[in-house]
Amino acid sequence: MRIESPIQIEATDGYLLGATLFYTDDSPHPQRLAIVNCATGVKAAYYARYARYLAEHGYLAITWDYRGIGASRPASLRRLRTGKFDWGSKDFEGVMQWASVNFPDSEIHVVGHSIGGVMPGYSASNWRIDRLLIVGAQYAYWRDYAPASRSRMLLKWHVLMPLLTAAVGYFPGRRLGWLEDLPAGVAHEWAFRRPALEHPDAARVQYFGHLGCPTLAYTISDDPFGTPAAVTRLLRYYSGSERTLVGLAPDDLHLKEIGHFAFFHDRFRQTLWPETLQWLSAGVNRRRVLRHWPADIPSADTA
């Protein structure tokens, strides 16, 4: 029997996050738990089909919404003061703590789509992650966008988005058909992103190197966000992890396009999803490797 249970999980500052558990009735104490992290402006509900697939193969899967999005949206988005760093350091960290407390003997696997692949780097508990799979993961630095789409994307996300956000008090993406509405802090952080994640107090990068699990990262040839340059820029921060960058093209599946969002659509249940399951459950990669980085081993002076 397949079970789906809506729950609430507390972020580290007490903010209540909407989440859903996906599991079968014969796995109340699963060997493996999968946390699915959303892309910016995408509801957790979009990943439900993929979470069900994982549950059918023995996982307890968790989908959850960042504060300000979907089931974690407050009554007034204008009053919400938050940014993507809060999504990782408070929200994802809260989910990690919840998982660690409730399922201390389970392996924790994380699947991150787009900005969802950045969230583990902001989490103090990322050392608990046993395997990380990221798809099109990057932090939206405009120079990394695909050259053919860069001018259009620059105008849309880095000119029009902050102007509309300033006028409305939040980014009204749903009205425009540009993803979900976003809190103002999130929209501004995206619009004015610098080439690096560094912050003057180093708080934003201090945990990236603590991630020690194997990481598999997909870059898709027709994804204008998650280009090889963009995904590589992120992977360099996960210096303590053995990282493998793999390439996927629509031609590989006899398709015209895949893009940034389609990977988690259930039309890939028989093709892409099984290979992600092989990676998550057994560490087996079936895709062509574009680049591999071994984990950096701290020297005796820094250990």
PDB file of C-alpha atoms in Angstrom:
ATOM      1  CA  MET A   1       0.000   0.000   0.000  1.00  0.00           C
ATOM      2  CA  ARG A   2       1.300   3.461  -0.914  1.00  0.00           C
ATOM      3  CA  ILE A   3       0.934   6.116   1.778  1.00  0.00           C
ATOM      4  CA  GLU A   4       1.259   9.898   1.479  1.00  0.00           C
ATOM      5  CA  SER A   5       1.193  11.897   4.703  1.00  0.00           C
ATOM      6  CA  PRO A   6       1.162  15.717   4.794  1.00  0.00           C
ATOM      7  CA  ILE A   7       3.131  16.949   7.798  1.00  0.00           C
ATOM      8  CA  GLN A   8       4.778  20.090   9.103  1.00  0.00           C
ATOM      9  CA  ILE A   9       8.468  20.340   9.918  1.00  0.00           C
ATOM     10  CA  GLU A  10       9.980  23.140  11.974  1.00  0.00           C
ATOM     11  CA  ALA A  11      12.810  25.153  10.522  1.00  0.00           C
ATOM     12  CA  THR A  12      15.572  25.960  12.988  1.00  0.00           C
ATOM     13  CA  ASP A  13      13.899  29.293  13.844  1.00  0.00           C
ATOM     14  CA  GLY A  14      10.478  27.705  14.385  1.00  0.00           C
ATOM     15  CA  TYR A  15       8.966  28.553  10.991  1.00  0.00           C
ATOM     16  CA  LEU A  16       6.584  25.763   9.986  1.00  0.00           C
ATOM     17  CA  LEU A  17       7.297  24.138   6.637  1.00  0.00           C
ATOM     18  CA  GLY A  18       4.755  22.144   4.670  1.00  0.00           C
ATOM     19  CA  ALA A  19       6.045  18.690   3.723  1.00  0.00           C
ATOM     20  CA  THR A  20       4.781  15.303   2.556  1.00  0.00           C
ATOM     21  CA  LEU A  21       6.054  11.815   3.380  1.00  0.00           C
ATOM     22  CA  PHE A  22       5.829   9.114   0.718  1.00  0.00           C
ATOM     23  CA  TYR A  23       6.254   5.492   1.766  1.00  0.00           C
ATOM     24  CA  THR A  24       4.783   2.017   1.653  1.00  0.00           C
ATOM     25  CA  ASP A  25       3.192   0.368   4.654  1.00  0.00           C
ATOM     26  CA  ASP A  26       5.994  -2.187   4.920  1.00  0.00           C
ATOM     27  CA  SER A  27       8.743   0.401   5.534  1.00  0.00           C
ATOM     28  CA  PRO A  28       8.004   2.276   8.773  1.00  0.00           C
ATOM     29  CA  HIS A  29      11.734   2.151   9.564  1.00  0.00           C
ATOM     30  CA  PRO A  30      13.322   2.552   6.127  1.00  0.00           C
ATOM     31  CA  GLN A  31      16.909   1.706   5.373  1.00  0.00           C
ATOM     32  CA  ARG A  32      17.067   4.765   3.149  1.00  0.00           C
ATOM     33  CA  LEU A  33      15.395   8.151   3.341  1.00  0.00           C
ATOM     34  CA  ALA A  34      15.340  10.592   0.399  1.00  0.00           C
ATOM     35  CA  ILE A  35      14.893  14.342   0.805  1.00  0.00           C
ATOM     36  CA  VAL A  36      13.862  16.115  -2.408  1.00  0.00           C
ATOM     37  CA  ASN A  37      14.857  19.798  -2.636  1.00  0.00           C
ATOM     38  CA  CYS A  38      12.903  21.996  -5.061  1.00  0.00           C
ATOM     39  CA  ALA A  39      14.037  24.479  -7.668  1.00  0.00           C
ATOM     40  CA  THR A  40      13.401  28.165  -7.011  1.00  0.00           C
ATOM     41  CA  GLY A  41       9.752  29.054  -7.495  1.00  0.00           C
ATOM     42  CA  VAL A  42       8.606  25.449  -7.923  1.00  0.00           C
ATOM     43  CA  LYS A  43       6.176  23.824  -5.494  1.00  0.00           C
ATOM     44  CA  ALA A  44       7.111  20.567  -3.798  1.00  0.00           C
ATOM     45  CA  ALA A  45       3.974  19.043  -5.329  1.00  0.00           C
ATOM     46  CA  TYR A  46       5.747  18.987  -8.694  1.00  0.00           C
ATOM     47  CA  TYR A  47       8.164  16.365  -7.350  1.00  0.00           C
ATOM     48  CA  ALA A  48       5.454  14.110  -5.908  1.00  0.00           C
ATOM     49  CA  ARG A  49       5.586  11.701  -8.842  1.00  0.00           C
ATOM     50  CA  TYR A  50       9.311  11.207  -8.421  1.00  0.00           C
ATOM     51  CA  ALA A  51       8.899  10.820  -4.656  1.00  0.00           C
ATOM     52  CA  ARG A  52       6.254   8.123  -5.236  1.00  0.00           C
ATOM     53  CA  TYR A  53       8.684   6.331  -7.527  1.00  0.00           C
ATOM     54  CA  LEU A  54      11.346   6.331  -4.813  1.00  0.00           C
ATOM     55  CA  ALA A  55       8.805   5.118  -2.260  1.00  0.00           C
ATOM     56  CA  GLU A  56       7.872   2.228  -4.543  1.00  0.00           C
ATOM     57  CA  HIS A  57      11.511   1.169  -4.384  1.00  0.00           C
ATOM     58  CA  GLY A  58      11.850   1.147  -0.613  1.00  0.00           C
ATOM     59  CA  TYR A  59      12.570   4.761   0.243  1.00  0.00           C
ATOM     60  CA  LEU A  60      10.826   7.011   2.682  1.00  0.00           C
ATOM     61  CA  ALA A  61      10.743  10.103   0.456  1.00  0.00           C
ATOM     62  CA  ILE A  62      10.166  13.652   1.692  1.00  0.00           C
ATOM     63  CA  THR A  63       9.110  16.602  -0.434  1.00  0.00           C
ATOM     64  CA  TRP A  64       8.895  19.993   1.204  1.00  0.00           C
ATOM     65  CA  ASP A  65       8.374  23.663   0.349  1.00  0.00           C
ATOM     66  CA  TYR A  66      10.766  26.496   1.147  1.00  0.00           C
ATOM     67  CA  ARG A  67       9.301  29.257   3.286  1.00  0.00           C
ATOM     68  CA  GLY A  68       7.211  31.535   1.104  1.00  0.00           C
ATOM     69  CA  ILE A  69       6.389  28.809  -1.440  1.00  0.00           C
ATOM     70  CA  GLY A  70       3.453  26.390  -1.742  1.00  0.00           C
ATOM     71  CA  ALA A  71       2.466  24.771   1.556  1.00  0.00           C
ATOM     72  CA  SER A  72       5.003  26.962   3.388  1.00  0.00           C
ATOM     73  CA  ARG A  73       3.588  30.270   2.176  1.00  0.00           C
ATOM     74  CA  PRO A  74       2.366  32.706   4.852  1.00  0.00           C
ATOM     75  CA  ALA A  75      -0.776  34.830   4.621  1.00  0.00           C
ATOM     76  CA  SER A  76       1.247  37.858   3.484  1.00  0.00           C
ATOM     77  CA  LEU A  77       4.247  37.359   1.240  1.00  0.00           C
ATOM     78  CA  ARG A  78       5.054  41.072   1.392  1.00  0.00           C
ATOM     79  CA  ARG A  79       5.845  40.773   5.097  1.00  0.00           C
ATOM     80  CA  LEU A  80       8.118  37.765   4.759  1.00  0.00           C
ATOM     81  CA  ARG A  81      11.767  38.668   5.113  1.00  0.00           C
ATOM     82  CA  THR A  82      13.813  35.774   3.800  1.00  0.00           C
ATOM     83  CA  GLY A  83      16.458  34.786   1.276  1.00  0.00           C
ATOM     84  CA  LYS A  84      17.894  31.636  -0.237  1.00  0.00           C
ATOM     85  CA  PHE A  85      20.453  31.376   2.546  1.00  0.00           C
ATOM     86  CA  ASP A  86      17.534  31.061   5.000  1.00  0.00           C
ATOM     87  CA  TRP A  87      16.110  28.300   2.812  1.00  0.00           C
ATOM     88  CA  GLY A  88      19.284  26.323   3.342  1.00  0.00           C
ATOM     89  CA  SER A  89      20.579  27.304   6.783  1.00  0.00           C
ATOM     90  CA  LYS A  90      17.163  27.300   8.494  1.00  0.00           C
ATOM     91  CA  ASP A  91      14.684  25.370   6.335  1.00  0.00           C
ATOM     92  CA  PHE A  92      16.759  22.548   4.870  1.00  0.00           C
ATOM     93  CA  GLU A  93      18.728  22.327   8.099  1.00  0.00           C
ATOM     94  CA  GLY A  94      15.420  21.897   9.936  1.00  0.00           C
ATOM     95  CA  VAL A  95      14.438  19.073   7.585  1.00  0.00           C
ATOM     96  CA  MET A  96      17.832  17.446   8.086  1.00  0.00           C
ATOM     97  CA  GLN A  97      17.492  17.647  11.872  1.00  0.00           C
ATOM     98  CA  TRP A  98      13.966  16.240  11.715  1.00  0.00           C
ATOM     99  CA  ALA A  99      15.140  13.317   9.586  1.00  0.00           C
ATOM    100  CA  SER A 100      18.144  12.625  11.806  1.00  0.00           C
ATOM    101  CA  VAL A 101      16.059  12.618  14.993  1.00  0.00           C
ATOM    102  CA  ASN A 102      13.170  10.547  13.656  1.00  0.00           C
ATOM    103  CA  PHE A 103      15.192   8.090  11.567  1.00  0.00           C
ATOM    104  CA  PRO A 104      18.638   7.960  13.181  1.00  0.00           C
ATOM    105  CA  ASP A 105      19.523   4.596  11.636  1.00  0.00           C
ATOM    106  CA  SER A 106      18.493   5.430   8.059  1.00  0.00           C
ATOM    107  CA  GLU A 107      20.828   6.528   5.314  1.00  0.00           C
ATOM    108  CA  ILE A 108      19.964  10.042   4.168  1.00  0.00           C
ATOM    109  CA  HIS A 109      20.044  10.659   0.428  1.00  0.00           C
ATOM    110  CA  VAL A 110      19.336  14.107  -0.995  1.00  0.00           C
ATOM    111  CA  VAL A 111      18.047  14.942  -4.470  1.00  0.00           C
ATOM    112  CA  GLY A 112      18.484  18.605  -5.349  1.00  0.00           C
ATOM    113  CA  HIS A 113      17.017  20.323  -8.405  1.00  0.00           C
ATOM    114  CA  SER A 114      18.496  23.683  -9.414  1.00  0.00           C
ATOM    115  CA  ILE A 115      18.883  25.792  -6.222  1.00  0.00           C
ATOM    116  CA  GLY A 116      17.974  22.614  -4.329  1.00  0.00           C
ATOM    117  CA  GLY A 117      21.490  21.415  -5.036  1.00  0.00           C
ATOM    118  CA  VAL A 118      22.920  24.434  -3.227  1.00  0.00           C
ATOM    119  CA  MET A 119      20.904  23.895  -0.034  1.00  0.00           C
ATOM    120  CA  PRO A 120      23.175  21.144   1.418  1.00  0.00           C
ATOM    121  CA  GLY A 121      26.068  23.591   1.375  1.00  0.00           C
ATOM    122  CA  TYR A 122      24.203  25.915   3.728  1.00  0.00           C
ATOM    123  CA  SER A 123      23.326  23.143   6.201  1.00  0.00           C
ATOM    124  CA  ALA A 124      25.345  22.496   9.347  1.00  0.00           C
ATOM    125  CA  SER A 125      24.075  18.907   9.328  1.00  0.00           C
ATOM    126  CA  ASN A 126      25.199  18.091   5.789  1.00  0.00           C
ATOM    127  CA  TRP A 127      27.779  15.645   7.169  1.00  0.00           C
ATOM    128  CA  ARG A 128      24.801  13.310   7.748  1.00  0.00           C
ATOM    129  CA  ILE A 129      24.086  13.053   4.017  1.00  0.00           C
ATOM    130  CA  ASP A 130      25.186   9.693   2.608  1.00  0.00           C
ATOM    131  CA  ARG A 131      24.645  10.430  -1.085  1.00  0.00           C
ATOM    132  CA  LEU A 132      23.800  13.549  -3.085  1.00  0.00           C
ATOM    133  CA  LEU A 133      22.190  13.675  -6.548  1.00  0.00           C
ATOM    134  CA  ILE A 134      21.793  17.088  -8.162  1.00  0.00           C
ATOM    135  CA  VAL A 135      20.136  18.027 -11.452  1.00  0.00           C
ATOM    136  CA  GLY A 136      20.843  21.342 -13.182  1.00  0.00           C
ATOM    137  CA  ALA A 137      22.116  22.630  -9.836  1.00  0.00           C
ATOM    138  CA  GLN A 138      23.547  26.142  -9.775  1.00  0.00           C
ATOM    139  CA  TYR A 139      22.961  29.483  -8.111  1.00  0.00           C
ATOM    140  CA  ALA A 140      21.899  31.543 -11.160  1.00  0.00           C
ATOM    141  CA  TYR A 141      24.954  33.635 -11.919  1.00  0.00           C
ATOM    142  CA  TRP A 142      24.006  35.247 -15.218  1.00  0.00           C
ATOM    143  CA  ARG A 143      27.329  34.766 -17.019  1.00  0.00           C
ATOM    144  CA  ASP A 144      26.854  30.996 -16.693  1.00  0.00           C
ATOM    145  CA  TYR A 145      23.562  30.991 -18.587  1.00  0.00           C
ATOM    146  CA  ALA A 146      23.618  29.359 -22.025  1.00  0.00           C
ATOM    147  CA  PRO A 147      24.987  31.936 -24.517  1.00  0.00           C
ATOM    148  CA  ALA A 148      22.011  31.638 -26.863  1.00  0.00           C
ATOM    149  CA  SER A 149      19.569  32.477 -24.042  1.00  0.00           C
ATOM    150  CA  ARG A 150      21.690  34.814 -21.940  1.00  0.00           C
ATOM    151  CA  SER A 151      20.381  38.184 -23.162  1.00  0.00           C
ATOM    152  CA  ARG A 152      16.735  37.166 -22.805  1.00  0.00           C
ATOM    153  CA  MET A 153      17.295  35.604 -19.383  1.00  0.00           C
ATOM    154  CA  LEU A 154      19.297  38.588 -18.194  1.00  0.00           C
ATOM    155  CA  LEU A 155      16.428  40.909 -19.108  1.00  0.00           C
ATOM    156  CA  LYS A 156      13.787  38.628 -17.563  1.00  0.00           C
ATOM    157  CA  TRP A 157      15.417  37.612 -14.292  1.00  0.00           C
ATOM    158  CA  HIS A 158      17.913  40.387 -13.604  1.00  0.00           C
ATOM    159  CA  VAL A 159      16.104  43.476 -14.875  1.00  0.00           C
ATOM    160  CA  LEU A 160      12.338  42.910 -14.984  1.00  0.00           C
ATOM    161  CA  MET A 161      12.144  40.661 -11.906  1.00  0.00           C
ATOM    162  CA  PRO A 162      13.767  43.140  -9.462  1.00  0.00           C
ATOM    163  CA  LEU A 163      11.753  46.043 -10.936  1.00  0.00           C
ATOM    164  CA  LEU A 164       8.459  44.179 -10.492  1.00  0.00           C
ATOM    165  CA  THR A 165       9.497  43.056  -7.017  1.00  0.00           C
ATOM    166  CA  ALA A 166      10.222  46.638  -5.967  1.00  0.00           C
ATOM    167  CA  ALA A 167       6.835  47.755  -7.273  1.00  0.00           C
ATOM    168  CA  VAL A 168       4.724  44.946  -5.765  1.00  0.00           C
ATOM    169  CA  GLY A 169       6.624  44.052  -2.580  1.00  0.00           C
ATOM    170  CA  TYR A 170       7.253  40.484  -3.756  1.00  0.00           C
ATOM    171  CA  PHE A 171       7.800  38.894  -7.145  1.00  0.00           C
ATOM    172  CA  PRO A 172       4.365  38.094  -8.702  1.00  0.00           C
ATOM    173  CA  GLY A 173       5.628  35.187 -10.762  1.00  0.00           C
ATOM    174  CA  ARG A 174       2.381  33.232 -10.778  1.00  0.00           C
ATOM    175  CA  ARG A 175       0.457  36.054 -12.430  1.00  0.00           C
ATOM    176  CA  LEU A 176       3.075  36.256 -15.155  1.00  0.00           C
ATOM    177  CA  GLY A 177       3.386  32.535 -15.655  1.00  0.00           C
ATOM    178  CA  TRP A 178       7.014  32.786 -14.477  1.00  0.00           C
ATOM    179  CA  LEU A 179       7.055  30.074 -11.812  1.00  0.00           C
ATOM    180  CA  GLU A 180       5.576  30.731  -8.344  1.00  0.00           C
ATOM    181  CA  ASP A 181       5.522  34.017  -6.459  1.00  0.00           C
ATOM    182  CA  LEU A 182       8.775  34.710  -4.625  1.00  0.00           C
ATOM    183  CA  PRO A 183       9.587  36.645  -1.454  1.00  0.00           C
ATOM    184  CA  ALA A 184      11.329  39.919  -2.222  1.00  0.00           C
ATOM    185  CA  GLY A 185      14.591  38.825  -0.609  1.00  0.00           C
ATOM    186  CA  VAL A 186      14.761  35.702  -2.752  1.00  0.00           C
ATOM    187  CA  ALA A 187      14.048  37.631  -5.956  1.00  0.00           C
ATOM    188  CA  HIS A 188      16.661  40.275  -5.188  1.00  0.00           C
ATOM    189  CA  GLU A 189      19.262  37.677  -4.236  1.00  0.00           C
ATOM    190  CA  TRP A 190      18.733  35.945  -7.572  1.00  0.00           C
ATOM    191  CA  ALA A 191      18.717  39.173  -9.571  1.00  0.00           C
ATOM    192  CA  PHE A 192      21.913  40.551  -8.071  1.00  0.00           C
ATOM    193  CA  ARG A 193      23.848  37.312  -7.668  1.00  0.00           C
ATOM    194  CA  ARG A 194      27.623  37.687  -7.754  1.00  0.00           C
ATOM    195  CA  PRO A 195      29.913  35.109  -9.368  1.00  0.00           C
ATOM    196  CA  ALA A 196      30.798  33.609  -6.005  1.00  0.00           C
ATOM    197  CA  LEU A 197      28.867  32.510  -2.936  1.00  0.00           C
ATOM    198  CA  GLU A 198      31.308  34.190  -0.556  1.00  0.00           C
ATOM    199  CA  HIS A 199      29.954  36.511   2.091  1.00  0.00           C
ATOM    200  CA  PRO A 200      31.972  38.957   4.224  1.00  0.00           C
ATOM    201  CA  ASP A 201      31.459  36.855   7.367  1.00  0.00           C
ATOM    202  CA  ALA A 202      32.039  33.576   5.454  1.00  0.00           C
ATOM    203  CA  ALA A 203      28.776  32.187   6.886  1.00  0.00           C
ATOM    204  CA  ARG A 204      27.473  31.253   3.482  1.00  0.00           C
ATOM    205  CA  VAL A 205      30.306  28.917   2.585  1.00  0.00           C
ATOM    206  CA  GLN A 206      31.498  27.499   5.893  1.00  0.00           C
ATOM    207  CA  TYR A 207      29.669  24.171   5.572  1.00  0.00           C
ATOM    208  CA  PHE A 208      30.183  23.362   1.888  1.00  0.00           C
ATOM    209  CA  GLY A 209      33.467  21.594   2.549  1.00  0.00           C
ATOM    210  CA  HIS A 210      31.883  19.538   5.340  1.00  0.00           C
ATOM    211  CA  LEU A 211      29.813  17.537   2.862  1.00  0.00           C
ATOM    212  CA  GLY A 212      31.706  14.281   2.547  1.00  0.00           C
ATOM    213  CA  CYS A 213      29.367  12.042   0.582  1.00  0.00           C
ATOM    214  CA  PRO A 214      29.653  11.026  -3.090  1.00  0.00           C
ATOM    215  CA  THR A 215      27.925  13.539  -5.371  1.00  0.00           C
ATOM    216  CA  LEU A 216      26.546  12.967  -8.873  1.00  0.00           C
ATOM    217  CA  ALA A 217      25.609  16.075 -10.868  1.00  0.00           C
ATOM    218  CA  TYR A 218      23.644  16.170 -14.128  1.00  0.00           C
ATOM    219  CA  THR A 219      24.065  18.904 -16.700  1.00  0.00           C
ATOM    220  CA  ILE A 220      21.544  18.771 -19.575  1.00  0.00           C
ATOM    221  CA  SER A 221      22.624  20.118 -22.941  1.00  0.00           C
ATOM    222  CA  ASP A 222      19.484  22.201 -23.548  1.00  0.00           C
ATOM    223  CA  ASP A 223      19.195  23.521 -19.985  1.00  0.00           C
ATOM    224  CA  PRO A 224      19.905  27.280 -20.162  1.00  0.00           C
ATOM    225  CA  PHE A 225      20.409  27.497 -16.377  1.00  0.00           C
ATOM    226  CA  GLY A 226      22.355  24.349 -15.495  1.00  0.00           C
ATOM    227  CA  THR A 227      25.136  24.613 -18.041  1.00  0.00           C
ATOM    228  CA  PRO A 228      28.416  22.758 -17.454  1.00  0.00           C
ATOM    229  CA  ALA A 229      29.988  26.046 -16.356  1.00  0.00           C
ATOM    230  CA  ALA A 230      27.181  26.755 -13.883  1.00  0.00           C
ATOM    231  CA  VAL A 231      27.157  23.275 -12.337  1.00  0.00           C
ATOM    232  CA  THR A 232      30.958  23.183 -12.183  1.00  0.00           C
ATOM    233  CA  ARG A 233      30.984  26.524 -10.370  1.00  0.00           C
ATOM    234  CA  LEU A 234      28.798  24.992  -7.651  1.00  0.00           C
ATOM    235  CA  LEU A 235      30.632  21.667  -7.466  1.00  0.00           C
ATOM    236  CA  ARG A 236      33.917  23.400  -6.687  1.00  0.00           C
ATOM    237  CA  TYR A 237      32.468  24.437  -3.334  1.00  0.00           C
ATOM    238  CA  TYR A 238      31.774  20.816  -2.321  1.00  0.00           C
ATOM    239  CA  SER A 239      35.489  20.211  -1.925  1.00  0.00           C
ATOM    240  CA  GLY A 240      35.141  17.442   0.668  1.00  0.00           C
ATOM    241  CA  SER A 241      32.974  15.335  -1.628  1.00  0.00           C
ATOM    242  CA  GLU A 242      33.941  13.026  -4.467  1.00  0.00           C
ATOM    243  CA  ARG A 243      32.099  14.725  -7.329  1.00  0.00           C
ATOM    244  CA  THR A 244      31.131  13.415 -10.758  1.00  0.00           C
ATOM    245  CA  LEU A 245      29.664  15.643 -13.463  1.00  0.00           C
ATOM    246  CA  VAL A 246      27.692  13.756 -16.107  1.00  0.00           C
ATOM    247  CA  GLY A 247      26.134  14.947 -19.347  1.00  0.00           C
ATOM    248  CA  LEU A 248      22.666  14.287 -20.707  1.00  0.00           C
ATOM    249  CA  ALA A 249      21.302  15.365 -24.094  1.00  0.00           C
ATOM    250  CA  PRO A 250      17.778  15.033 -25.504  1.00  0.00           C
ATOM    251  CA  ASP A 251      19.225  12.967 -28.367  1.00  0.00           C
ATOM    252  CA  ASP A 252      20.275  10.348 -25.829  1.00  0.00           C
ATOM    253  CA  LEU A 253      16.580   9.589 -25.355  1.00  0.00           C
ATOM    254  CA  HIS A 254      15.497  10.365 -28.930  1.00  0.00           C
ATOM    255  CA  LEU A 255      13.813  13.574 -27.803  1.00  0.00           C
ATOM    256  CA  LYS A 256      13.825  17.143 -29.071  1.00  0.00           C
ATOM    257  CA  GLU A 257      14.109  18.744 -25.634  1.00  0.00           C
ATOM    258  CA  ILE A 258      14.409  18.157 -21.909  1.00  0.00           C
ATOM    259  CA  GLY A 259      15.382  21.578 -20.573  1.00  0.00           C
ATOM    260  CA  HIS A 260      15.653  22.669 -16.977  1.00  0.00           C
ATOM    261  CA  PHE A 261      12.417  21.274 -15.520  1.00  0.00           C
ATOM    262  CA  ALA A 262      11.335  18.105 -17.321  1.00  0.00           C
ATOM    263  CA  PHE A 263      13.714  15.664 -15.602  1.00  0.00           C
ATOM    264  CA  PHE A 264      11.194  15.098 -12.792  1.00  0.00           C
ATOM    265  CA  HIS A 265       8.207  14.593 -15.098  1.00  0.00           C
ATOM    266  CA  ASP A 266       6.867  11.054 -15.012  1.00  0.00           C
ATOM    267  CA  ARG A 267       7.473  10.509 -18.714  1.00  0.00           C
ATOM    268  CA  PHE A 268      11.002   9.683 -17.597  1.00  0.00           C
ATOM    269  CA  ARG A 269       9.857   6.969 -15.187  1.00  0.00           C
ATOM    270  CA  GLN A 270      11.250   4.228 -17.453  1.00  0.00           C
ATOM    271  CA  THR A 271      14.430   6.015 -18.552  1.00  0.00           C
ATOM    272  CA  LEU A 272      16.019   8.640 -16.322  1.00  0.00           C
ATOM    273  CA  TRP A 273      14.472   7.733 -13.002  1.00  0.00           C
ATOM    274  CA  PRO A 274      15.838   4.150 -12.912  1.00  0.00           C
ATOM    275  CA  GLU A 275      19.378   5.416 -13.440  1.00  0.00           C
ATOM    276  CA  THR A 276      18.985   7.886 -10.572  1.00  0.00           C
ATOM    277  CA  LEU A 277      17.763   5.013  -8.414  1.00  0.00           C
ATOM    278  CA  GLN A 278      20.855   2.998  -9.342  1.00  0.00           C
ATOM    279  CA  TRP A 279      23.050   5.883  -8.282  1.00  0.00           C
ATOM    280  CA  LEU A 280      21.218   6.584  -5.039  1.00  0.00           C
ATOM    281  CA  SER A 281      20.903   2.962  -3.918  1.00  0.00           C
ATOM    282  CA  ALA A 282      24.146   1.471  -5.248  1.00  0.00           C
ATOM    283  CA  GLY A 283      26.412   4.273  -6.462  1.00  0.00           C
ATOM    284  CA  VAL A 284      26.235   3.076 -10.072  1.00  0.00           C
ATOM    285  CA  ASN A 285      26.462   5.748 -12.792  1.00  0.00           C
ATOM    286  CA  ARG A 286      25.247   4.974 -16.330  1.00  0.00           C
ATOM    287  CA  ARG A 287      25.907   8.393 -17.893  1.00  0.00           C
ATOM    288  CA  ARG A 288      28.986   9.682 -19.695  1.00  0.00           C
ATOM    289  CA  VAL A 289      31.352  11.419 -17.307  1.00  0.00           C
ATOM    290  CA  LEU A 290      32.343  14.953 -18.244  1.00  0.00           C
ATOM    291  CA  ARG A 291      34.563  15.545 -15.251  1.00  0.00           C
ATOM    292  CA  HIS A 292      35.451  13.967 -11.943  1.00  0.00           C
ATOM    293  CA  TRP A 293      36.882  15.561  -8.831  1.00  0.00           C
ATOM    294  CA  PRO A 294      38.233  13.510  -5.907  1.00  0.00           C
ATOM    295  CA  ALA A 295      37.468  14.693  -2.409  1.00  0.00           C
ATOM    296  CA  ASP A 296      40.053  17.042  -0.998  1.00  0.00           C
ATOM    297  CA  ILE A 297      41.827  15.465   1.966  1.00  0.00           C
ATOM    298  CA  PRO A 298      42.617  18.018   4.691  1.00  0.00           C
ATOM    299  CA  SER A 299      46.266  18.315   5.546  1.00  0.00           C
ATOM    300  CA  ALA A 300      47.536  17.528   9.027  1.00  0.00           C
ATOM    301  CA  ASP A 301      47.778  21.260   9.699  1.00  0.00           C
ATOM    302  CA  THR A 302      44.085  21.834   8.982  1.00  0.00           C
ATOM    303  CA  ALA A 303      42.513  18.578  10.104  1.00  0.00           C
TER     304      ALA A 303
END
